[in-house]
XYZ file of C-alpha atoms in Angstrom:
226
model
C 128.540 101.616 73.521
C 125.382 99.305 74.342
C 124.064 101.785 76.577
C 124.571 104.415 75.422
C 122.381 103.596 71.985
C 119.747 102.893 74.405
C 119.746 105.851 76.420
C 119.944 108.279 73.427
C 116.775 106.545 72.334
C 114.425 106.534 75.637
C 115.685 110.456 75.295
C 114.661 110.397 71.598
C 110.983 108.418 72.257
C 110.308 110.888 75.124
C 111.287 113.979 73.192
C 108.968 112.411 70.468
C 106.063 111.546 72.642
C 106.502 115.707 74.402
C 106.487 116.965 70.663
C 102.934 115.231 69.902
C 101.354 115.540 72.917
C 102.372 119.486 72.905
C 99.297 120.152 69.954
C 96.286 118.440 72.247
C 94.818 121.220 74.588
C 92.716 119.069 76.737
C 89.756 121.353 78.281
C 87.547 119.686 81.232
C 84.635 121.094 83.661
C 86.448 123.010 85.645
C 88.682 124.497 82.855
C 86.182 124.675 80.056
C 85.691 128.229 79.699
C 89.564 129.201 79.227
C 88.962 127.896 75.544
C 89.037 130.102 73.009
C 86.440 129.130 71.482
C 84.903 127.629 74.650
C 80.599 129.452 73.809
C 80.578 125.890 71.041
C 80.872 123.454 74.238
C 78.647 125.977 77.207
C 74.913 126.778 76.899
C 76.560 130.107 78.347
C 73.520 131.630 80.801
C 71.447 134.601 79.851
C 69.379 135.868 82.148
C 67.159 136.832 78.668
C 66.730 133.114 77.588
C 65.283 131.591 80.832
C 62.077 130.744 81.988
C 60.416 129.238 85.274
C 59.391 125.505 83.875
C 55.563 127.458 84.074
C 56.204 129.692 82.346
C 58.172 126.886 79.825
C 54.719 125.324 79.830
C 52.327 128.235 78.186
C 55.573 129.692 75.611
C 54.674 129.146 71.704
C 56.729 126.018 70.511
C 59.726 125.915 68.550
C 60.568 121.880 67.484
C 64.413 123.348 67.429
C 64.475 124.277 70.323
C 64.168 122.293 74.124
C 64.555 123.409 77.225
C 66.864 122.024 79.887
C 65.412 122.283 83.902
C 67.230 122.533 87.517
C 65.304 122.848 90.046
C 62.076 123.951 87.528
C 64.524 126.348 86.340
C 65.120 126.883 82.498
C 67.265 127.857 79.654
C 66.551 127.043 75.878
C 68.980 124.223 74.384
C 68.852 122.191 70.823
C 66.613 119.573 69.829
C 68.987 117.921 67.945
C 72.372 117.799 69.579
C 73.196 118.413 73.040
C 76.866 120.422 74.405
C 78.552 119.604 76.795
C 77.796 121.941 79.719
C 75.516 124.533 80.338
C 75.295 127.096 83.345
C 71.708 127.166 85.232
C 71.669 129.164 87.907
C 69.681 128.224 91.205
C 67.116 129.434 92.998
C 69.026 132.351 94.852
C 70.224 133.473 91.417
C 73.780 131.900 91.649
C 75.141 130.726 88.040
C 75.983 126.867 88.276
C 77.675 125.042 85.408
C 76.915 121.393 85.594
C 78.349 118.016 83.354
C 74.723 117.474 80.922
C 76.205 115.370 78.942
C 74.723 111.524 81.076
C 74.089 108.640 80.014
C 72.780 104.974 82.017
C 74.825 102.730 83.486
C 75.226 99.804 81.907
C 75.735 101.374 78.235
C 78.316 104.350 79.039
C 79.479 107.235 75.711
C 82.673 108.372 74.622
C 83.769 111.019 77.745
C 85.968 112.767 75.540
C 85.548 115.038 72.099
C 87.599 115.927 70.180
C 88.362 118.758 67.238
C 90.760 120.286 65.366
C 91.825 124.070 64.949
C 94.236 125.912 62.490
C 96.955 127.763 63.704
C 97.808 129.154 60.445
C 96.474 131.911 57.824
C 95.513 131.208 54.363
C 99.234 131.842 53.314
C 100.353 129.476 55.161
C 98.465 126.485 56.201
C 100.258 124.780 53.322
C 103.425 123.185 52.267
C 103.775 121.995 48.367
C 100.418 121.780 47.981
C 99.884 120.164 51.137
C 98.431 120.662 54.410
C 100.913 122.196 56.787
C 101.079 119.704 60.127
C 102.078 122.976 62.461
C 98.753 124.693 61.392
C 96.430 121.628 63.668
C 96.691 121.215 66.960
C 94.714 118.807 68.271
C 91.380 120.054 71.391
C 90.168 117.254 73.837
C 87.214 118.682 75.690
C 86.262 116.276 78.551
C 82.486 115.535 80.150
C 84.355 113.603 82.794
C 82.586 113.973 86.382
C 84.685 114.566 89.688
C 81.033 114.551 92.164
C 77.483 114.885 91.941
C 77.364 118.247 91.698
C 79.180 118.501 88.540
C 76.631 116.467 86.729
C 72.812 117.830 85.962
C 71.310 114.632 87.010
C 73.670 114.609 90.706
C 74.831 111.524 89.987
C 78.950 109.878 89.289
C 79.661 107.620 89.096
C 83.239 106.353 87.242
C 83.926 109.593 86.258
C 80.577 108.708 84.072
C 77.624 111.566 84.790
C 74.493 108.700 85.271
C 70.593 109.301 84.385
C 69.357 108.908 88.116
C 66.252 107.575 88.797
C 65.226 109.383 92.223
C 65.526 112.662 90.827
C 65.570 112.841 86.878
C 67.123 115.558 84.128
C 63.552 117.116 83.213
C 63.812 118.176 79.833
C 60.871 120.378 77.736
C 59.779 119.235 74.604
C 57.491 120.750 71.952
C 56.016 117.716 69.901
C 53.140 116.769 67.502
C 50.795 114.423 67.660
C 48.264 112.985 65.705
C 44.942 111.354 64.857
C 42.583 111.122 62.363
C 38.572 112.016 64.527
C 40.990 115.245 65.304
C 43.846 115.582 63.259
C 47.473 117.489 63.558
C 47.929 119.109 66.474
C 51.186 120.920 68.774
C 51.853 120.645 72.299
C 54.752 121.490 75.041
C 55.578 118.489 77.666
C 57.960 118.043 80.496
C 59.195 115.202 81.077
C 62.469 112.910 81.650
C 65.108 113.388 78.915
C 66.201 111.626 75.635
C 67.825 108.458 76.305
C 66.626 108.425 79.308
C 65.485 105.128 80.900
C 61.294 105.048 81.481
C 58.005 102.651 81.666
C 55.151 105.094 79.505
C 55.438 107.271 77.263
C 54.338 110.566 79.645
C 57.431 109.618 81.328
C 59.104 111.004 78.571
C 59.530 114.864 76.730
C 59.078 113.389 74.089
C 56.137 111.636 74.263
C 58.176 109.116 73.108
C 59.008 105.829 75.387
C 61.268 103.449 73.203
C 61.934 100.073 73.228
C 65.611 100.448 72.959
C 67.551 96.229 72.811
C 66.370 95.369 77.131
C 66.349 98.577 77.527
C 62.920 101.434 77.576
C 64.255 105.123 76.937
C 62.735 108.404 76.137
C 63.198 108.413 72.122
C 63.151 111.229 69.921
C 59.637 113.306 69.734
C 57.849 112.974 66.453
C 57.189 115.903 63.912
C 54.559 116.844 61.136
C 56.155 115.096 57.736
C 56.761 117.226 55.435
């Protein structure tokens, strides 16, 4: 009798776990484009937006846009928030996907992003004025790496894309500077991306090397006051 009850208990636990995990969809570097909303997590290649670094430096700046570069080939990205992945062509025009969320080794980020999505219409997303739990699916976006080549930094350690001193990721940022003598002016500058380790301002795309705890990191760019 005891063994039978124990068996029923284990069957219940296994069934419960299967039900819970049936509502979690997982996407990684390899299958991110299978997600129907993958465009929210990847900078999709657009040949009309790709510029050479020399063209970026001559372009009219925009405070809302940075340029992420690999081998002097650059794509526009958001100033405020980087998506998890990006598609960038190589020197031969082959489109390569990269994980672009990076960190320095002693300060690792969360490799997973969760979001919910509704599977119901407005007529059945609530039952008795309460949310219908069956309407929502948990979506797991993982930017864990398995090899150096998956990282835009070309450095994967313990599943994390790590900033690479030998081959720093380059970003071009539209910066603002002000002085009493010359007043305010804006300029495009290319260097290490925000969050990377630095020693001097000029090493950073933001031209702002900031002391943070035990490290100097490239901080956010300065902007004109509104």
